[in-house]
Amino acid sequence: MEQDKGVRFTPPPPQANLASTEKTSGEVAAVGLSRLRPTGCFGEICPSNMAIDDAAQIRIAICGAGISGLALAAFLANLDHESQLSVDLYESSEEVRMSGAGIAVWKRYWDLLRDELGFEHACVDLGFSAPDWTQVKGPVVRKSDTAGAEGHHFCALSHGPTVIPRSAMSSIFAGKLDPSRCGLHLRRRLAHYDETTAPDGRTTTVLRFEDGTKAECDLLVGADGVFSRVRRVLFRDQPDLARHHFSGQLAYRMSCNAEAVQRLRAAKSDHAALRGFTIWSGRGKHVTSNLVGDQIQMSAWDNVSEEVLSAWSDTKVCDVPRESVSHLFRSWEPDLVSLLNHAGDTASRWPIYVAARLPRFVKGGHVALVGDAAHGMTPHQGLGGGQGIEDAFVLASLLTHPDARRGVLPDVLATYDEVRRPASQRVADQSLANGHNFAFLGSSGNGDHPCLTTIRQELVTACDWLMDDDGNCKGEADKARALLETRLRSGHGHGLFDATR
């Protein structure tokens, strides 16, 4: 098999040169993402960073250049003051890109990105305003499932996330990478990996890609999403843990264009959808709508069984007629019915998949999972991306600890697992509970007579911790580093945690 020859890339130029006037997300993509293509060697092929001379360096391979993978590479570049790490990013696509228009970023994660990576100045330089958290409000939640009757608000969340264009986020992350110690490898889809032991006792993980190339590393990080190939290999003897699972929820994504919004406004000037971010709740279903610029973006949610999903000919993302969505809500309040009828002719149907509740995110000192590969969750609180960023920061903080060397990687990963697995799984549970509350399916739903007071309190409580300055990502990283130091001081160190089971 051919040894992989990677390519290095140059990050964007200094942010001050990127934008003095506001740019659209498409323009940001042109400026930022184009520089994520492997052009840093002026078209020539550069040797992979895996071939390094310093035997003391830890060779890290990150599979997946999405939010979590790029964040991990950026945090490592920012924290690795002793140059003890060599990083390679492997991406299966032909270019680095993030699907979707924007990513929800709560204050907890914004503070981290601002303080560690200078996101506030970078966003301003790209033409996107930094959030004023006193003005960032959450949605109002509205009971809407009574035919012919106007719905009513029963919950207004006082805070919520800001939204950063995904193209801007990836551009900023790219600008933080060190091209001398970080290689980018496109069109590299992982097929398998295995471990080999050299005569000197050093264990190496060998990555084997579908195009026949291979590479070696000391630590493989799976940042390859909810359909993770790294996770599938890690749990190959436990299929239910290896595979992704249908959440029981379908999202129909659609929008009203500017002309449709004008017609909606002309028909009813105080239409509920024109007031801002709204969640329309009812028995078994809900709809989210938000006025973004001169358009209204919507997601209609339905809860179905896996048997229903498997009966369809296409269980992946596909377009469906608008009428198939509006029919689901035909007996709901008039404002929602009219909103759906003003949407475009087609909706994009997304089955929502999640990861199983894993017993571990790591194996020994050689493999770790971050982001959706570890805890792919439903999006009912906008926390999937933020949790991946927190994973990346905690793992980077441990890997750049002064005492972190290859010999203690099992302890580094054991500490990461101890800190991040319970926390992220609690968030995944809460996100699903939010979705059930929106659809009156939680313990307070009670069929035709939901306890709206209890649902309101549960939704408010679910958000409060995200605005708490005392409990933040840097505090979690500090806790992880302290745990690692305790583990190493104990004298047990390597082998204290058995991550092979």
Coordinates of C-alpha atoms in Angstrom, one line a residue:
M1 CA 0.0 0.0 0.0
E2 CA 1.2 3.5 -0.7
Q3 CA 2.2 5.6 2.3
D4 CA 0.0 8.7 2.5
K5 CA 1.7 11.9 1.3
G6 CA -0.1 14.7 2.8
V7 CA -0.2 18.4 1.9
R8 CA 0.1 21.4 4.1
F9 CA -2.1 24.5 3.9
T10 CA -1.7 28.1 4.7
P11 CA -4.3 29.7 6.9
P12 CA -6.2 32.9 5.9
P13 CA -4.1 36.1 6.0
P14 CA -4.4 38.3 9.0
Q15 CA -8.0 39.0 9.7
A16 CA -7.7 42.7 9.3
N17 CA -7.1 42.1 5.6
L18 CA -10.2 39.9 5.2
A19 CA -12.9 42.4 5.6
S20 CA -13.4 46.1 6.3
T21 CA -17.0 45.9 5.2
E22 CA -19.7 43.3 6.0
K23 CA -19.4 40.1 4.0
T24 CA -22.1 37.6 3.3
S25 CA -21.5 34.0 4.5
G26 CA -20.8 33.0 0.9
E27 CA -18.1 35.7 0.6
V28 CA -16.6 34.5 3.8
A29 CA -16.5 31.0 2.5
A30 CA -14.7 32.2 -0.6
V31 CA -12.1 34.0 1.5
G32 CA -11.7 31.4 4.3
L33 CA -12.5 28.0 3.0
S34 CA -10.5 28.3 -0.2
R35 CA -7.5 28.6 2.0
L36 CA -8.3 25.4 3.7
R37 CA -7.6 23.6 0.4
P38 CA -4.0 22.2 0.3
T39 CA -2.4 25.2 -1.5
G40 CA 0.3 26.1 1.1
C41 CA 3.0 24.3 -0.9
F42 CA 2.1 26.2 -4.1
G43 CA 0.6 23.0 -5.6
E44 CA 3.5 20.6 -4.7
I45 CA 2.9 17.6 -2.6
C46 CA 4.5 17.9 0.9
P47 CA 5.5 15.0 3.1
S48 CA 3.0 14.0 5.7
N49 CA 3.6 15.5 9.1
M50 CA 3.4 11.9 10.3
A51 CA 7.0 11.5 9.1
I52 CA 8.7 13.5 12.0
D53 CA 12.2 13.4 13.3
D54 CA 11.5 14.2 16.9
A55 CA 10.8 10.8 18.5
A56 CA 9.4 12.6 21.6
Q57 CA 6.6 14.3 19.6
I58 CA 3.1 12.8 19.8
R59 CA 1.7 12.2 16.4
I60 CA -2.0 13.0 16.3
A61 CA -4.4 12.1 13.5
I62 CA -7.8 13.8 13.4
C63 CA -10.4 12.1 11.2
G64 CA -12.9 14.7 10.2
A65 CA -12.4 18.4 9.5
G66 CA -15.8 19.6 10.7
I67 CA -16.4 21.7 13.8
S68 CA -14.9 19.4 16.4
G69 CA -11.9 18.4 14.2
L70 CA -11.0 22.0 13.3
A71 CA -11.6 23.2 16.9
L72 CA -9.3 20.5 18.2
A73 CA -6.5 21.4 15.7
A74 CA -6.9 25.1 16.5
F75 CA -6.8 24.6 20.3
L76 CA -3.8 22.3 20.0
A77 CA -2.0 25.0 18.0
N78 CA -2.9 27.6 20.5
L79 CA -1.9 25.6 23.6
D80 CA 1.1 23.6 22.4
H81 CA 3.8 26.0 23.5
E82 CA 6.5 23.3 23.7
S83 CA 5.9 22.0 20.1
Q84 CA 5.4 18.5 21.5
L85 CA 2.6 17.6 19.0
S86 CA 2.3 17.0 15.3
V87 CA -1.2 17.1 13.9
D88 CA -2.7 15.8 10.7
L89 CA -6.4 16.4 9.6
Y90 CA -8.0 13.8 7.4
E91 CA -11.1 14.8 5.5
S92 CA -13.1 12.5 3.2
S93 CA -14.5 15.4 1.1
E94 CA -12.7 17.3 -1.7
E95 CA -12.7 20.4 0.4
V96 CA -13.3 21.5 3.9
R97 CA -16.8 22.7 4.4
M98 CA -19.5 22.7 7.1
S99 CA -23.0 21.8 6.1
G100 CA -25.8 24.2 7.1
A101 CA -26.0 27.9 7.3
G102 CA -25.1 28.6 10.9
I103 CA -24.1 27.1 14.2
A104 CA -25.8 28.0 17.5
V105 CA -23.2 29.2 20.0
W106 CA -24.3 29.8 23.6
K107 CA -22.5 32.2 25.9
R108 CA -20.6 29.3 27.5
Y109 CA -18.8 28.5 24.3
W110 CA -18.6 32.0 23.0
D111 CA -16.6 33.0 26.1
L112 CA -14.2 30.1 25.4
L113 CA -13.7 31.0 21.7
R114 CA -13.3 34.6 22.5
D115 CA -10.7 34.1 25.3
E116 CA -8.7 31.3 23.7
L117 CA -8.9 32.0 20.0
G118 CA -9.9 35.6 19.7
F119 CA -13.2 35.0 18.0
E120 CA -14.7 38.3 18.9
H121 CA -12.1 40.3 17.0
A122 CA -12.1 37.8 14.2
C123 CA -15.9 37.9 13.7
V124 CA -15.8 41.7 13.7
D125 CA -13.1 41.7 11.1
L126 CA -15.2 39.3 9.0
G127 CA -18.1 41.7 9.2
F128 CA -20.2 39.8 11.8
S129 CA -21.1 41.6 15.0
A130 CA -20.0 40.1 18.3
P131 CA -23.1 39.3 20.4
D132 CA -24.5 41.5 23.1
W133 CA -25.7 38.8 25.5
T134 CA -28.1 41.2 27.2
Q135 CA -30.0 41.4 23.9
V136 CA -29.8 37.7 22.8
K137 CA -33.2 36.3 23.6
G138 CA -34.5 32.8 23.4
P139 CA -37.7 31.7 21.7
V140 CA -41.2 32.0 22.9
V141 CA -43.0 28.6 23.1
R142 CA -46.6 28.6 22.0
K143 CA -49.4 26.0 22.4
S144 CA -50.7 25.8 18.9
D145 CA -52.6 22.5 18.4
T146 CA -56.2 23.7 18.8
A147 CA -58.0 23.8 15.5
G148 CA -59.5 27.2 14.6
A149 CA -58.4 28.9 17.8
E150 CA -55.5 31.3 18.2
G151 CA -52.6 29.7 20.1
H152 CA -51.0 31.3 23.2
H153 CA -47.5 31.7 24.5
F154 CA -46.8 29.7 27.7
C155 CA -43.0 30.2 27.9
A156 CA -40.6 32.9 26.9
L157 CA -36.9 32.0 27.4
S158 CA -35.0 35.0 28.4
H159 CA -31.7 34.0 26.8
G160 CA -30.6 31.8 23.9
P161 CA -27.6 31.2 21.6
T162 CA -26.2 33.5 19.0
V163 CA -25.7 32.1 15.5
I164 CA -22.3 32.2 13.7
P165 CA -22.1 31.3 9.9
R166 CA -20.4 28.0 9.6
S167 CA -18.2 29.3 6.8
A168 CA -17.0 32.1 9.2
M169 CA -16.3 29.6 12.0
S170 CA -14.3 27.3 9.8
S171 CA -12.3 30.3 8.4
I172 CA -11.4 31.5 11.9
F173 CA -10.4 28.0 13.0
A174 CA -8.2 27.7 10.0
G175 CA -6.5 30.9 10.7
K176 CA -5.3 29.6 14.1
L177 CA -3.5 26.5 12.7
D178 CA 0.2 26.3 12.5
P179 CA 1.0 25.1 8.9
S180 CA 4.5 23.9 10.0
R181 CA 2.9 21.4 12.4
C182 CA -0.5 20.7 10.9
G183 CA -1.1 18.9 7.6
L184 CA -4.4 18.7 5.8
H185 CA -5.3 15.6 3.7
L186 CA -8.4 15.7 1.5
R187 CA -10.2 12.9 -0.1
R188 CA -9.1 10.5 2.6
R189 CA -12.0 8.4 3.7
L190 CA -11.0 6.0 6.5
A191 CA -11.7 2.3 5.9
H192 CA -10.1 0.8 8.9
Y193 CA -7.3 1.2 11.5
D194 CA -5.3 -1.3 13.5
E195 CA -2.5 -1.2 16.0
T196 CA 1.1 -2.5 15.6
T197 CA 3.9 -2.8 18.0
A198 CA 7.5 -1.9 16.9
P199 CA 10.5 -3.8 18.2
D200 CA 11.2 -0.9 20.6
G201 CA 7.8 -1.5 22.2
R202 CA 6.2 1.6 20.7
T203 CA 2.6 1.1 19.7
T204 CA 1.5 2.7 16.5
T205 CA -2.0 3.1 15.0
V206 CA -2.1 2.5 11.3
L207 CA -4.8 4.3 9.3
R208 CA -5.9 2.6 6.1
F209 CA -8.0 4.7 3.7
E210 CA -10.4 3.6 1.0
D211 CA -8.0 4.9 -1.8
G212 CA -5.3 2.4 -0.7
T213 CA -3.1 4.9 1.1
K214 CA -2.2 4.6 4.8
A215 CA -0.7 6.7 7.5
E216 CA 0.6 6.2 11.1
C217 CA 0.0 8.0 14.3
D218 CA 0.3 7.7 18.1
L219 CA -3.3 9.0 18.7
L220 CA -6.3 8.8 16.5
V221 CA -9.1 11.2 17.2
G222 CA -12.5 10.4 15.6
A223 CA -14.2 13.7 14.8
D224 CA -16.1 12.2 11.9
G225 CA -19.7 12.8 12.9
V226 CA -22.6 10.7 13.9
F227 CA -21.9 8.2 11.2
S228 CA -18.4 7.8 12.5
R229 CA -16.1 5.2 10.9
V230 CA -13.7 5.5 13.8
R231 CA -16.5 4.6 16.2
R232 CA -17.6 1.7 14.0
V233 CA -14.1 0.2 14.2
L234 CA -13.7 1.0 17.9
F235 CA -16.8 -1.0 18.8
R236 CA -16.8 -3.5 15.9
D237 CA -17.6 -6.3 18.3
Q238 CA -20.6 -4.4 19.7
P239 CA -22.8 -3.4 16.7
D240 CA -25.4 -1.5 18.7
L241 CA -22.7 0.8 20.0
A242 CA -20.9 1.1 16.7
R243 CA -23.8 2.2 14.5
H244 CA -25.9 5.3 14.5
H245 CA -29.5 5.1 15.7
F246 CA -32.7 6.8 14.5
S247 CA -33.9 9.2 17.2
G248 CA -37.6 8.7 16.4
Q249 CA -37.7 12.3 15.0
L250 CA -38.0 13.7 11.5
A251 CA -37.2 17.3 10.7
Y252 CA -38.7 19.0 7.7
R253 CA -36.7 22.1 6.8
M254 CA -38.3 24.8 4.7
S255 CA -38.6 28.6 4.4
C256 CA -40.7 31.5 3.3
N257 CA -38.9 33.8 0.9
A258 CA -39.1 37.6 1.1
E259 CA -42.1 37.7 -1.2
A260 CA -44.0 35.1 0.8
V261 CA -43.2 37.0 4.0
Q262 CA -44.7 40.2 2.4
R263 CA -47.8 38.3 1.5
L264 CA -48.1 36.9 5.0
R265 CA -47.7 40.4 6.5
A266 CA -50.3 41.8 4.1
A267 CA -52.8 39.2 5.1
K268 CA -52.2 39.7 8.9
S269 CA -49.8 42.3 10.2
D270 CA -49.6 40.8 13.7
H271 CA -49.0 37.3 12.5
A272 CA -47.3 35.3 15.2
A273 CA -44.5 34.2 12.9
L274 CA -43.4 37.9 12.4
R275 CA -42.6 38.4 16.0
G276 CA -39.4 36.5 16.1
F277 CA -38.1 33.1 17.2
T278 CA -41.2 30.9 17.9
I279 CA -41.7 27.3 18.8
W280 CA -45.2 26.1 18.0
S281 CA -46.0 23.2 20.3
G282 CA -48.6 20.5 20.2
R283 CA -49.4 16.8 20.7
G284 CA -46.6 14.7 19.1
K285 CA -45.2 17.4 16.9
H286 CA -43.8 21.0 16.9
V287 CA -42.5 23.6 14.6
T288 CA -39.7 26.2 15.0
S289 CA -39.8 29.4 13.0
N290 CA -37.5 32.4 13.0
L291 CA -37.5 35.7 11.1
V292 CA -34.0 35.9 9.6
G293 CA -33.5 39.0 7.6
D294 CA -36.4 39.2 5.2
Q295 CA -37.1 35.4 5.3
I296 CA -38.6 33.0 7.7
Q297 CA -36.7 29.8 8.4
M298 CA -38.7 26.8 9.6
S299 CA -38.2 23.3 10.9
A300 CA -41.3 21.1 11.4
W301 CA -40.8 18.1 13.7
D302 CA -42.6 14.9 13.7
N303 CA -42.1 11.9 16.1
V304 CA -42.4 8.5 14.3
S305 CA -41.4 4.9 15.0
E306 CA -38.3 3.3 13.4
E307 CA -40.7 0.9 11.7
V308 CA -42.3 3.8 9.9
L309 CA -39.0 5.2 8.8
S310 CA -37.7 1.8 7.5
A311 CA -40.9 1.4 5.5
W312 CA -39.9 4.3 3.2
S313 CA -37.9 3.8 0.1
D314 CA -35.5 6.6 1.1
T315 CA -34.4 6.9 4.7
K316 CA -31.8 9.6 4.0
V317 CA -32.2 13.3 3.5
C318 CA -34.7 13.9 0.6
D319 CA -37.1 16.5 -0.7
V320 CA -40.8 16.1 -0.2
P321 CA -43.8 18.2 -1.3
R322 CA -44.7 21.1 1.0
E323 CA -48.2 19.7 1.2
S324 CA -47.0 16.5 3.0
V325 CA -45.8 18.8 5.8
S326 CA -48.7 21.2 6.0
H327 CA -51.0 18.1 6.1
L328 CA -49.4 17.1 9.4
F329 CA -50.5 20.4 11.0
R330 CA -53.8 20.9 9.2
S331 CA -55.8 21.0 12.4
W332 CA -53.5 23.4 14.3
E333 CA -54.0 27.1 14.9
P334 CA -54.6 29.3 11.8
D335 CA -51.4 31.3 12.0
L336 CA -49.3 28.1 11.8
V337 CA -51.4 26.7 9.0
S338 CA -51.0 29.9 6.9
L339 CA -47.3 30.0 7.7
L340 CA -46.7 26.5 6.3
N341 CA -48.9 27.2 3.3
H342 CA -46.7 30.2 2.4
A343 CA -43.5 28.1 2.4
G344 CA -41.7 27.0 -0.7
D345 CA -43.0 24.1 -2.8
T346 CA -40.6 21.6 -1.3
A347 CA -39.3 20.7 2.2
S348 CA -36.1 18.9 3.0
R349 CA -36.8 15.8 5.2
W350 CA -34.1 14.9 7.6
P351 CA -34.3 11.7 9.7
I352 CA -32.4 12.7 12.9
Y353 CA -29.8 10.1 13.9
V354 CA -27.9 10.0 17.2
A355 CA -25.0 8.0 18.7
A356 CA -25.7 5.2 21.2
R357 CA -24.9 5.9 24.9
L358 CA -21.3 4.7 24.8
P359 CA -19.6 3.1 27.8
R360 CA -16.4 4.9 26.8
F361 CA -15.1 7.5 24.4
V362 CA -11.5 6.1 24.3
K363 CA -9.4 3.0 23.9
G364 CA -6.2 2.8 25.8
G365 CA -3.9 5.6 24.8
H366 CA -4.5 5.3 21.1
V367 CA -8.1 6.3 20.1
A368 CA -10.5 9.0 21.3
L369 CA -13.9 10.2 20.0
V370 CA -15.1 13.8 20.1
G371 CA -18.2 15.7 19.0
D372 CA -21.0 13.8 17.3
A373 CA -18.8 10.7 16.8
A374 CA -18.9 10.4 20.6
H375 CA -22.4 11.8 21.5
G376 CA -24.4 12.7 18.4
M377 CA -27.6 14.2 19.8
T378 CA -30.9 15.7 18.8
P379 CA -30.6 19.5 18.1
H380 CA -33.4 20.7 20.5
Q381 CA -31.1 23.0 22.4
G382 CA -28.5 23.9 19.8
L383 CA -25.7 22.2 21.8
G384 CA -24.2 19.6 19.5
G385 CA -21.6 21.9 18.1
G386 CA -20.8 23.5 21.4
Q387 CA -20.3 20.2 23.1
G388 CA -17.9 19.2 20.3
I389 CA -16.0 22.4 20.9
E390 CA -15.8 21.7 24.7
D391 CA -14.6 18.1 24.0
A392 CA -11.9 19.6 21.8
F393 CA -10.8 22.1 24.4
V394 CA -10.6 19.7 27.3
L395 CA -8.7 17.1 25.2
A396 CA -6.3 19.7 23.9
S397 CA -5.7 21.0 27.4
L398 CA -4.8 17.5 28.5
L399 CA -2.6 16.7 25.5
T400 CA -0.6 20.0 26.1
H401 CA -0.1 19.4 29.8
P402 CA 3.6 19.6 30.6
D403 CA 3.6 16.0 31.7
A404 CA 1.7 14.6 28.7
R405 CA 4.0 12.3 26.8
R406 CA 3.3 9.2 24.8
G407 CA 3.9 7.0 27.8
V408 CA 1.0 8.5 29.7
L409 CA -1.5 8.8 26.8
P410 CA -3.7 6.1 28.5
D411 CA -4.0 8.4 31.5
V412 CA -4.6 11.5 29.4
L413 CA -7.5 9.7 27.5
A414 CA -8.9 8.1 30.7
T415 CA -9.1 11.6 32.2
Y416 CA -10.8 13.0 29.1
D417 CA -13.3 10.2 29.2
E418 CA -14.0 10.7 33.0
V419 CA -14.7 14.4 32.5
R420 CA -16.4 14.6 29.2
R421 CA -18.5 11.5 28.8
P422 CA -20.9 12.0 31.7
A423 CA -21.3 15.7 31.0
S424 CA -22.0 15.3 27.3
Q425 CA -24.4 12.4 27.8
R426 CA -26.4 14.5 30.3
V427 CA -26.6 17.3 27.6
A428 CA -27.8 14.7 25.0
D429 CA -30.5 13.5 27.4
Q430 CA -31.6 17.1 28.1
S431 CA -31.8 17.9 24.4
L432 CA -34.0 15.0 23.8
A433 CA -36.1 15.9 26.8
N434 CA -36.6 19.4 25.4
G435 CA -37.8 18.0 22.1
H436 CA -40.3 15.8 23.9
N437 CA -41.5 18.8 26.0
F438 CA -42.0 20.8 22.8
A439 CA -44.2 18.0 21.5
F440 CA -46.0 17.4 24.9
L441 CA -44.4 13.9 25.1
G442 CA -42.5 14.3 28.3
S443 CA -43.6 13.3 31.8
S444 CA -45.6 16.5 32.0
G445 CA -47.3 16.1 28.6
N446 CA -50.2 14.1 29.9
G447 CA -51.9 13.6 26.6
D448 CA -54.6 16.1 25.8
H449 CA -53.9 18.1 29.0
P450 CA -50.2 19.0 29.2
C451 CA -49.1 20.8 32.4
L452 CA -47.7 23.9 30.7
T453 CA -46.5 25.4 34.0
T454 CA -44.2 22.4 34.6
I455 CA -43.0 22.3 31.0
R456 CA -42.1 25.9 31.2
Q457 CA -40.1 25.4 34.3
E458 CA -38.3 22.4 32.8
L459 CA -37.4 24.4 29.7
V460 CA -36.1 27.4 31.7
T461 CA -34.0 25.2 34.0
A462 CA -32.5 23.4 31.0
C463 CA -31.0 26.7 29.8
D464 CA -29.8 28.4 32.9
W465 CA -26.5 26.5 33.3
L466 CA -25.4 27.8 29.8
M467 CA -25.3 31.4 31.0
D468 CA -23.5 30.7 34.3
D469 CA -20.2 32.4 34.5
D470 CA -19.1 30.2 37.4
G471 CA -19.4 27.0 35.5
N472 CA -17.5 27.3 32.2
C473 CA -15.5 25.3 29.7
K474 CA -12.2 26.6 31.1
G475 CA -13.2 25.4 34.5
E476 CA -13.9 21.9 33.1
A477 CA -10.5 21.9 31.5
D478 CA -8.8 22.9 34.8
K479 CA -10.7 20.1 36.5
A480 CA -9.5 17.7 33.9
R481 CA -5.8 18.8 34.3
A482 CA -6.0 18.5 38.1
L483 CA -7.4 15.0 37.7
L484 CA -4.6 14.0 35.4
E485 CA -2.0 15.4 37.8
T486 CA -3.6 13.4 40.6
R487 CA -3.6 10.3 38.4
L488 CA 0.1 10.7 37.6
R489 CA 1.2 11.6 41.1
S490 CA -0.6 8.5 42.5
G491 CA 2.2 6.4 41.0
H492 CA -0.3 4.1 39.3
G493 CA -0.4 6.1 36.1
H494 CA -0.3 3.9 33.0
G495 CA -2.8 1.1 33.4
L496 CA -4.9 2.7 36.1
F497 CA -7.8 2.9 33.7
D498 CA -8.7 -0.1 31.5
A499 CA -10.3 1.4 28.4
T500 CA -10.2 -1.9 26.4
R501 CA -13.5 -3.3 27.9

